[in-house]
PDB file of C-alpha atoms in Angstrom:
ATOM      1  CA  MET A 221      93.919  86.531 122.846  1.00 39.00           C
ATOM      2  CA  LEU A 222      91.815  89.587 122.080  1.00 37.00           C
ATOM      3  CA  MET A 223      90.356  89.215 118.593  1.00 40.00           C
ATOM      4  CA  ARG A 224      88.245  91.599 116.514  1.00 42.00           C
ATOM      5  CA  THR A 225      87.517  89.460 113.488  1.00 40.00           C
ATOM      6  CA  ASP A 226      84.968  91.936 112.113  1.00 39.00           C
ATOM      7  CA  GLN A 227      87.595  94.654 111.631  1.00 46.00           C
ATOM      8  CA  ILE A 228      88.567  95.555 108.077  1.00 49.00           C
ATOM      9  CA  THR A 229      92.068  96.821 107.411  1.00 56.00           C
ATOM     10  CA  ALA A 230      92.110 100.592 107.001  1.00 62.00           C
ATOM     11  CA  LEU A 231      93.452 102.085 103.787  1.00 65.00           C
ATOM     12  CA  MET A 232      96.742 103.999 103.833  1.00 66.00           C
ATOM     13  CA  PRO A 233      98.242 106.514 101.397  1.00 65.00           C
ATOM     14  CA  ASP A 234     100.887 105.403  98.920  1.00 61.00           C
ATOM     15  CA  PRO A 235     103.712 107.816  97.946  1.00 62.00           C
ATOM     16  CA  THR A 236     101.403 109.454  95.355  1.00 56.00           C
ATOM     17  CA  GLY A 237      98.656 110.051  97.926  1.00 63.00           C
ATOM     18  CA  GLU A 238      96.331 107.334  96.613  1.00 65.00           C
ATOM     19  CA  ARG A 239      94.552 105.300  99.300  1.00 74.00           C
ATOM     20  CA  ILE A 240      95.599 101.640  99.187  1.00 83.00           C
ATOM     21  CA  ARG A 241      95.229  98.541 101.337  1.00 90.00           C
ATOM     22  CA  PRO A 242      98.339  97.686 103.383  1.00 96.00           C
ATOM     23  CA  ALA A 243     100.249  94.566 102.397  1.00 97.00           C
ATOM     24  CA  VAL A 244     101.018  93.959 106.078  1.00 98.00           C
ATOM     25  CA  GLN A 245      99.261  95.466 109.070  1.00 98.00           C
ATOM     26  CA  LEU A 246      99.831  95.039 112.798  1.00 98.00           C
ATOM     27  CA  ASP A 247      97.168  96.384 115.152  1.00 98.00           C
ATOM     28  CA  GLY A 248      98.341  96.648 118.752  1.00 98.00           C
ATOM     29  CA  VAL A 249     100.351  93.412 118.640  1.00 98.00           C
ATOM     30  CA  THR A 250     101.877  92.385 121.964  1.00 98.00           C
ATOM     31  CA  LYS A 251     104.161  89.468 122.845  1.00 98.00           C
ATOM     32  CA  ARG A 252     105.462  88.412 126.266  1.00 97.00           C
ATOM     33  CA  PHE A 253     107.949  85.741 127.232  1.00 96.00           C
ATOM     34  CA  GLY A 254     107.086  85.017 130.856  1.00 94.00           C
ATOM     35  CA  GLU A 255     107.359  88.320 132.702  1.00 92.00           C
ATOM     36  CA  SER A 256     109.374  89.915 129.913  1.00 95.00           C
ATOM     37  CA  MET A 257     107.583  92.200 127.439  1.00 96.00           C
ATOM     38  CA  ALA A 258     109.226  91.428 124.079  1.00 97.00           C
ATOM     39  CA  LEU A 259     106.852  93.548 121.982  1.00 98.00           C
ATOM     40  CA  HIS A 260     104.488  96.183 123.331  1.00 97.00           C
ATOM     41  CA  GLU A 261     101.424  97.160 121.273  1.00 97.00           C
ATOM     42  CA  ALA A 262     103.066  97.360 117.867  1.00 98.00           C
ATOM     43  CA  TRP A 263     101.077  99.338 115.286  1.00 98.00           C
ATOM     44  CA  LEU A 264     102.487  99.136 111.776  1.00 98.00           C
ATOM     45  CA  LYS A 265     101.227  99.391 108.190  1.00 98.00           C
ATOM     46  CA  ILE A 266     103.417  98.399 105.249  1.00 98.00           C
ATOM     47  CA  ARG A 267     102.555  99.351 101.679  1.00 97.00           C
ATOM     48  CA  PRO A 268     102.540  96.857  98.794  1.00 97.00           C
ATOM     49  CA  SER A 269     106.044  96.542  97.267  1.00 97.00           C
ATOM     50  CA  GLU A 270     107.547  98.574 100.121  1.00 98.00           C
ATOM     51  CA  PHE A 271     110.970  97.831 101.595  1.00 98.00           C
ATOM     52  CA  MET A 272     110.421  98.296 105.336  1.00 98.00           C
ATOM     53  CA  THR A 273     113.332  97.928 107.742  1.00 98.00           C
ATOM     54  CA  LEU A 274     113.073  97.138 111.445  1.00 98.00           C
ATOM     55  CA  LEU A 275     116.107  98.832 112.979  1.00 98.00           C
ATOM     56  CA  GLY A 276     117.319  98.611 116.550  1.00 97.00           C
ATOM     57  CA  PRO A 277     119.859  97.117 118.949  1.00 96.00           C
ATOM     58  CA  SER A 278     119.915  93.457 119.953  1.00 93.00           C
ATOM     59  CA  GLY A 279     116.958  92.490 122.124  1.00 93.00           C
ATOM     60  CA  CYS A 280     114.742  95.396 121.013  1.00 96.00           C
ATOM     61  CA  GLY A 281     111.963  93.160 119.652  1.00 96.00           C
ATOM     62  CA  LYS A 282     112.577  93.376 115.913  1.00 97.00           C
ATOM     63  CA  THR A 283     113.086  89.621 115.383  1.00 96.00           C
ATOM     64  CA  THR A 284     110.086  88.922 117.624  1.00 98.00           C
ATOM     65  CA  LEU A 285     107.959  91.169 115.396  1.00 98.00           C
ATOM     66  CA  LEU A 286     109.282  89.391 112.301  1.00 97.00           C
ATOM     67  CA  ASN A 287     108.498  85.972 113.778  1.00 97.00           C
ATOM     68  CA  LEU A 288     104.967  87.103 114.640  1.00 98.00           C
ATOM     69  CA  VAL A 289     104.373  88.146 111.027  1.00 98.00           C
ATOM     70  CA  ALA A 290     105.823  84.831 109.851  1.00 97.00           C
ATOM     71  CA  GLY A 291     103.596  82.854 112.197  1.00 97.00           C
ATOM     72  CA  PHE A 292     106.460  81.291 114.167  1.00 96.00           C
ATOM     73  CA  LEU A 293     105.176  82.977 117.343  1.00 97.00           C
ATOM     74  CA  GLU A 294     101.625  83.554 118.568  1.00 96.00           C
ATOM     75  CA  ALA A 295     100.654  87.062 119.637  1.00 97.00           C
ATOM     76  CA  ASP A 296      99.278  87.564 123.150  1.00 97.00           C
ATOM     77  CA  ASN A 297      97.138  90.509 122.010  1.00 97.00           C
ATOM     78  CA  GLY A 298      96.387  92.363 118.818  1.00 98.00           C
ATOM     79  CA  GLU A 299      95.847  91.365 115.209  1.00 98.00           C
ATOM     80  CA  ILE A 300      97.984  90.736 112.131  1.00 98.00           C
ATOM     81  CA  PHE A 301      96.765  91.158 108.553  1.00 98.00           C
ATOM     82  CA  ILE A 302      98.516  90.116 105.331  1.00 97.00           C
ATOM     83  CA  ASP A 303      97.066  91.473 102.104  1.00 95.00           C
ATOM     84  CA  GLY A 304      93.904  92.428 103.982  1.00 94.00           C
ATOM     85  CA  GLU A 305      93.365  88.941 105.420  1.00 95.00           C
ATOM     86  CA  LEU A 306      93.349  88.340 109.171  1.00 97.00           C
ATOM     87  CA  VAL A 307      96.171  85.829 109.833  1.00 97.00           C
ATOM     88  CA  THR A 308      96.700  86.183 113.578  1.00 95.00           C
ATOM     89  CA  GLU A 309      95.931  82.510 114.140  1.00 93.00           C
ATOM     90  CA  THR A 310      96.832  81.221 110.658  1.00 95.00           C
ATOM     91  CA  PRO A 311      99.672  78.632 110.694  1.00 95.00           C
ATOM     92  CA  ALA A 312     102.994  79.767 109.269  1.00 94.00           C
ATOM     93  CA  HIS A 313     102.868  77.436 106.241  1.00 90.00           C
ATOM     94  CA  GLN A 314      99.541  78.954 105.141  1.00 93.00           C
ATOM     95  CA  ARG A 315     100.680  82.599 105.193  1.00 94.00           C
ATOM     96  CA  GLU A 316     102.613  82.470 101.882  1.00 93.00           C
ATOM     97  CA  ILE A 317     105.662  84.081 103.465  1.00 96.00           C
ATOM     98  CA  GLY A 318     109.233  83.797 102.164  1.00 96.00           C
ATOM     99  CA  ILE A 319     111.932  84.092 104.819  1.00 96.00           C
ATOM    100  CA  VAL A 320     115.724  84.327 104.790  1.00 95.00           C
ATOM    101  CA  PHE A 321     117.664  83.684 107.989  1.00 90.00           C
ATOM    102  CA  GLN A 322     121.066  84.896 109.135  1.00 86.00           C
ATOM    103  CA  ASN A 323     122.508  81.356 109.090  1.00 86.00           C
ATOM    104  CA  TYR A 324     121.068  80.463 105.633  1.00 87.00           C
ATOM    105  CA  ALA A 325     119.185  77.372 107.004  1.00 90.00           C
ATOM    106  CA  LEU A 326     119.920  75.275 103.917  1.00 94.00           C
ATOM    107  CA  PHE A 327     119.578  71.494 103.907  1.00 95.00           C
ATOM    108  CA  PRO A 328     123.216  70.295 103.782  1.00 95.00           C
ATOM    109  CA  HIS A 329     122.405  66.936 102.136  1.00 96.00           C
ATOM    110  CA  MET A 330     120.413  68.519  99.297  1.00 96.00           C
ATOM    111  CA  SER A 331     121.703  70.121  96.129  1.00 97.00           C
ATOM    112  CA  VAL A 332     121.186  73.813  95.447  1.00 98.00           C
ATOM    113  CA  ALA A 333     118.312  73.011  93.091  1.00 98.00           C
ATOM    114  CA  LYS A 334     116.582  70.728  95.595  1.00 97.00           C
ATOM    115  CA  ASN A 335     116.958  73.325  98.351  1.00 97.00           C
ATOM    116  CA  ILE A 336     115.292  75.938  96.168  1.00 98.00           C
ATOM    117  CA  ALA A 337     112.597  73.503  95.022  1.00 97.00           C
ATOM    118  CA  TYR A 338     111.668  72.368  98.536  1.00 96.00           C
ATOM    119  CA  GLY A 339     108.840  74.858  99.105  1.00 94.00           C
ATOM    120  CA  LEU A 340     107.373  74.189  95.679  1.00 96.00           C
ATOM    121  CA  LYS A 341     107.362  70.415  96.232  1.00 95.00           C
ATOM    122  CA  THR A 342     105.588  70.752  99.576  1.00 92.00           C
ATOM    123  CA  ARG A 343     102.937  72.856  97.800  1.00 93.00           C
ATOM    124  CA  GLY A 344     102.329  70.179  95.206  1.00 93.00           C
ATOM    125  CA  VAL A 345     103.641  72.106  92.194  1.00 95.00           C
ATOM    126  CA  GLU A 346     104.145  69.949  89.098  1.00 96.00           C
ATOM    127  CA  THR A 347     107.662  68.708  88.340  1.00 96.00           C
ATOM    128  CA  LYS A 348     108.077  70.607  85.049  1.00 96.00           C
ATOM    129  CA  GLU A 349     106.910  73.841  86.643  1.00 97.00           C
ATOM    130  CA  ILE A 350     109.289  73.308  89.565  1.00 97.00           C
ATOM    131  CA  ALA A 351     112.231  72.902  87.191  1.00 97.00           C
ATOM    132  CA  ARG A 352     111.281  76.030  85.263  1.00 97.00           C
ATOM    133  CA  ARG A 353     110.868  78.169  88.363  1.00 98.00           C
ATOM    134  CA  VAL A 354     114.080  76.866  89.947  1.00 98.00           C
ATOM    135  CA  ASP A 355     115.995  77.812  86.790  1.00 97.00           C
ATOM    136  CA  GLU A 356     114.408  81.280  86.909  1.00 97.00           C
ATOM    137  CA  ALA A 357     115.312  81.702  90.571  1.00 97.00           C
ATOM    138  CA  LEU A 358     118.921  80.633  89.974  1.00 97.00           C
ATOM    139  CA  ALA A 359     119.240  83.160  87.155  1.00 96.00           C
ATOM    140  CA  LEU A 360     117.694  85.868  89.330  1.00 96.00           C
ATOM    141  CA  VAL A 361     120.359  85.432  92.034  1.00 95.00           C
ATOM    142  CA  LYS A 362     123.173  84.910  89.483  1.00 94.00           C
ATOM    143  CA  LEU A 363     123.776  81.244  90.299  1.00 96.00           C
ATOM    144  CA  SER A 364     122.949  79.572  86.982  1.00 95.00           C
ATOM    145  CA  GLY A 365     125.217  76.540  86.678  1.00 93.00           C
ATOM    146  CA  PHE A 366     125.264  75.888  90.452  1.00 97.00           C
ATOM    147  CA  ALA A 367     122.146  73.691  90.578  1.00 97.00           C
ATOM    148  CA  ASP A 368     123.944  70.421  91.361  1.00 97.00           C
ATOM    149  CA  ARG A 369     126.319  71.745  94.030  1.00 97.00           C
ATOM    150  CA  LYS A 370     125.870  71.130  97.744  1.00 97.00           C
ATOM    151  CA  PRO A 371     125.810  74.018 100.243  1.00 96.00           C
ATOM    152  CA  LYS A 372     129.261  73.065 101.607  1.00 94.00           C
ATOM    153  CA  GLN A 373     130.707  73.745  98.143  1.00 96.00           C
ATOM    154  CA  LEU A 374     129.485  77.348  98.195  1.00 95.00           C
ATOM    155  CA  SER A 375     130.814  80.536  99.747  1.00 91.00           C
ATOM    156  CA  GLY A 376     128.811  82.365 102.391  1.00 89.00           C
ATOM    157  CA  GLY A 377     127.524  84.852  99.843  1.00 90.00           C
ATOM    158  CA  GLN A 378     126.494  82.087  97.462  1.00 93.00           C
ATOM    159  CA  GLN A 379     124.675  80.240 100.232  1.00 94.00           C
ATOM    160  CA  GLN A 380     122.755  83.401 101.074  1.00 93.00           C
ATOM    161  CA  ARG A 381     121.800  83.762  97.411  1.00 94.00           C
ATOM    162  CA  VAL A 382     120.432  80.205  97.468  1.00 96.00           C
ATOM    163  CA  ALA A 383     118.435  81.031 100.605  1.00 96.00           C
ATOM    164  CA  LEU A 384     117.043  84.134  98.881  1.00 96.00           C
ATOM    165  CA  ALA A 385     116.127  82.137  95.771  1.00 97.00           C
ATOM    166  CA  ARG A 386     114.341  79.544  97.921  1.00 97.00           C
ATOM    167  CA  ALA A 387     112.331  82.291  99.621  1.00 97.00           C
ATOM    168  CA  LEU A 388     111.372  83.975  96.343  1.00 97.00           C
ATOM    169  CA  VAL A 389     110.620  80.911  94.198  1.00 97.00           C
ATOM    170  CA  ILE A 390     107.275  80.345  95.963  1.00 96.00           C
ATOM    171  CA  ARG A 391     106.222  83.882  94.908  1.00 96.00           C
ATOM    172  CA  PRO A 392     105.483  85.014  98.453  1.00 97.00           C
ATOM    173  CA  LYS A 393     103.089  87.753  99.440  1.00 96.00           C
ATOM    174  CA  VAL A 394     105.756  89.077 101.818  1.00 98.00           C
ATOM    175  CA  LEU A 395     109.526  88.533 102.007  1.00 98.00           C
ATOM    176  CA  LEU A 396     111.069  88.516 105.499  1.00 98.00           C
ATOM    177  CA  LEU A 397     114.821  88.885 106.037  1.00 97.00           C
ATOM    178  CA  ASP A 398     116.377  88.488 109.488  1.00 96.00           C
ATOM    179  CA  GLU A 399     119.874  90.043 109.561  1.00 93.00           C
ATOM    180  CA  PRO A 400     120.682  88.200 106.308  1.00 92.00           C
ATOM    181  CA  PHE A 401     124.091  89.783 105.711  1.00 90.00           C
ATOM    182  CA  SER A 402     125.522  90.021 109.220  1.00 86.00           C
ATOM    183  CA  ALA A 403     127.759  86.956 108.750  1.00 81.00           C
ATOM    184  CA  LEU A 404     129.322  88.313 105.543  1.00 84.00           C
ATOM    185  CA  ASP A 405     132.443  90.449 105.268  1.00 84.00           C
ATOM    186  CA  LYS A 406     132.071  94.165 104.654  1.00 83.00           C
ATOM    187  CA  ASN A 407     132.734  94.190 100.899  1.00 84.00           C
ATOM    188  CA  LEU A 408     130.487  91.211 100.179  1.00 88.00           C
ATOM    189  CA  ARG A 409     127.795  92.652 102.428  1.00 89.00           C
ATOM    190  CA  GLY A 410     127.767  95.848 100.395  1.00 89.00           C
ATOM    191  CA  SER A 411     127.414  94.053  97.067  1.00 90.00           C
ATOM    192  CA  MET A 412     124.660  91.788  98.435  1.00 91.00           C
ATOM    193  CA  GLN A 413     122.743  94.835  99.681  1.00 93.00           C
ATOM    194  CA  VAL A 414     122.785  96.308  96.171  1.00 93.00           C
ATOM    195  CA  GLU A 415     121.731  93.005  94.584  1.00 93.00           C
ATOM    196  CA  LEU A 416     118.898  92.458  97.064  1.00 95.00           C
ATOM    197  CA  LYS A 417     117.488  95.933  96.496  1.00 95.00           C
ATOM    198  CA  GLN A 418     117.648  95.447  92.725  1.00 94.00           C
ATOM    199  CA  ILE A 419     115.811  92.105  92.969  1.00 95.00           C
ATOM    200  CA  GLN A 420     113.215  93.537  95.348  1.00 96.00           C
ATOM    201  CA  ARG A 421     112.483  96.429  92.986  1.00 95.00           C
ATOM    202  CA  GLU A 422     112.353  94.121  89.962  1.00 94.00           C
ATOM    203  CA  LEU A 423     109.871  91.734  91.587  1.00 95.00           C
ATOM    204  CA  GLY A 424     107.936  94.344  93.563  1.00 96.00           C
ATOM    205  CA  VAL A 425     107.725  92.033  96.567  1.00 97.00           C
ATOM    206  CA  THR A 426     106.749  93.586  99.901  1.00 98.00           C
ATOM    207  CA  THR A 427     109.793  93.200 102.156  1.00 98.00           C
ATOM    208  CA  ILE A 428     110.457  93.405 105.893  1.00 99.00           C
ATOM    209  CA  PHE A 429     114.172  93.586 106.647  1.00 98.00           C
ATOM    210  CA  VAL A 430     115.672  93.274 110.139  1.00 98.00           C
ATOM    211  CA  THR A 431     119.033  94.843 110.956  1.00 96.00           C
ATOM    212  CA  HIS A 432     121.000  96.572 113.712  1.00 95.00           C
ATOM    213  CA  ASP A 433     123.176  98.335 111.118  1.00 94.00           C
ATOM    214  CA  GLN A 434     122.153 101.970 110.734  1.00 95.00           C
ATOM    215  CA  GLY A 435     123.961 102.474 107.424  1.00 94.00           C
ATOM    216  CA  GLU A 436     122.339  99.380 105.958  1.00 94.00           C
ATOM    217  CA  ALA A 437     118.896 100.595 106.991  1.00 96.00           C
ATOM    218  CA  LEU A 438     119.388 104.138 105.728  1.00 96.00           C
ATOM    219  CA  SER A 439     120.705 103.052 102.318  1.00 95.00           C
ATOM    220  CA  MET A 440     118.239 100.255 101.514  1.00 96.00           C
ATOM    221  CA  SER A 441     114.864 101.202 102.959  1.00 97.00           C
ATOM    222  CA  ASP A 442     111.762 102.952 101.701  1.00 98.00           C
ATOM    223  CA  ARG A 443     110.827 103.451 105.363  1.00 98.00           C
ATOM    224  CA  ILE A 444     112.366 102.486 108.696  1.00 98.00           C
ATOM    225  CA  ALA A 445     110.727 101.486 111.971  1.00 98.00           C
ATOM    226  CA  VAL A 446     113.200 102.232 114.765  1.00 98.00           C
ATOM    227  CA  MET A 447     112.699  99.967 117.785  1.00 98.00           C
ATOM    228  CA  SER A 448     113.867  99.975 121.390  1.00 97.00           C
ATOM    229  CA  ALA A 449     112.861  97.884 124.409  1.00 96.00           C
ATOM    230  CA  GLY A 450     109.963  96.214 122.600  1.00 97.00           C
ATOM    231  CA  ARG A 451     108.461  99.463 121.274  1.00 97.00           C
ATOM    232  CA  ILE A 452     108.391 101.115 117.875  1.00 98.00           C
ATOM    233  CA  ARG A 453     109.819 104.590 118.500  1.00 97.00           C
ATOM    234  CA  GLN A 454     109.477 106.105 115.019  1.00 98.00           C
ATOM    235  CA  ILE A 455     108.342 105.094 111.527  1.00 98.00           C
ATOM    236  CA  ALA A 456     109.518 107.312 108.689  1.00 98.00           C
ATOM    237  CA  ALA A 457     111.554 107.560 105.512  1.00 97.00           C
ATOM    238  CA  PRO A 458     115.340 107.277 106.014  1.00 97.00           C
ATOM    239  CA  ASP A 459     115.967 111.008 105.529  1.00 96.00           C
ATOM    240  CA  ASP A 460     113.274 111.914 108.064  1.00 96.00           C
ATOM    241  CA  ILE A 461     114.626 109.385 110.561  1.00 96.00           C
ATOM    242  CA  TYR A 462     118.098 110.888 110.235  1.00 95.00           C
ATOM    243  CA  ARG A 463     117.183 114.591 110.093  1.00 94.00           C
ATOM    244  CA  ARG A 464     114.065 114.658 112.271  1.00 95.00           C
ATOM    245  CA  PRO A 465     114.373 111.940 114.935  1.00 96.00           C
ATOM    246  CA  ALA A 466     111.296 111.573 117.139  1.00 95.00           C
ATOM    247  CA  ASP A 467     113.170 111.309 120.430  1.00 95.00           C
ATOM    248  CA  ARG A 468     116.590 111.117 122.055  1.00 94.00           C
ATOM    249  CA  PHE A 469     116.949 107.368 121.512  1.00 96.00           C
ATOM    250  CA  VAL A 470     116.329 107.595 117.761  1.00 96.00           C
ATOM    251  CA  ALA A 471     118.699 110.556 117.488  1.00 95.00           C
ATOM    252  CA  SER A 472     121.521 108.802 119.340  1.00 94.00           C
ATOM    253  CA  PHE A 473     121.056 105.395 117.708  1.00 95.00           C
ATOM    254  CA  VAL A 474     120.678 106.497 114.098  1.00 92.00           C
ATOM    255  CA  GLY A 475     123.040 109.458 113.867  1.00 75.00           C
ATOM    256  CA  ASP A 476     125.412 111.785 115.637  1.00 61.00           C
ATOM    257  CA  ALA A 477     123.175 113.543 118.129  1.00 50.00           C
ATOM    258  CA  ASN A 478     124.001 116.877 119.710  1.00 48.00           C
ATOM    259  CA  ILE A 479     122.152 116.810 123.031  1.00 50.00           C
ATOM    260  CA  LEU A 480     122.731 119.715 125.415  1.00 47.00           C
ATOM    261  CA  ASN A 481     121.624 119.851 129.028  1.00 56.00           C
ATOM    262  CA  GLY A 482     119.927 123.060 130.057  1.00 54.00           C
ATOM    263  CA  ARG A 483     117.460 124.657 132.424  1.00 64.00           C
ATOM    264  CA  LEU A 484     114.677 127.170 132.090  1.00 65.00           C
ATOM    265  CA  VAL A 485     115.369 130.599 133.570  1.00 58.00           C
TER     266      VAL A 485
END
């Protein structure tokens, strides 16, 4: 792997124009699976407390990018920084990342409280502090009183709330969400989107959200990175993505594109 360990993350402007250090930065990150190019030279900077969405069709590379940030995959080229620290070769458990999966990934034999406490116990947090933070997390996701239940006793939406609480209770530097609402029905998905955005704003946690749903991306995001065939095609605020698409793919995938064939005369 090509490494430039002497590089310092470049500052980027926040919405007020002030220069700040990115919470997450990818510099030319590439990932191959055999002969297949899953991610081609991804360049991305995410501001502290920003809600960044990776939007694209299935197989476009968005989950691969998420897994590279999480440390579940190793990049073939390029560098990854979290909070200014080079983490390209840092193991996943040392990156202080919270992650929520599509299928919840809860331990079925554990209670709700023990599921949420798992990450704290593995980090050696004291028992009294674990109990306090688990109670806080349950209140945050509106599940106070559910501590002793098992996952099988919960609805899909409740299980996803437990998964979110487990990801947040460790106070992560970055929260990663991989299609977290795709298994929920339309009405529940809408209410969970509102709740997640409220929690994210309240905590100010930097968030990377993966979805193929254009409406979800446009309504929830501070900025969107539209992806196709392993490449980031455009990074912009939702309104700019919708009104000023960078190319034909972005125009057709995100909105109703009017594309006319013509010739110069």
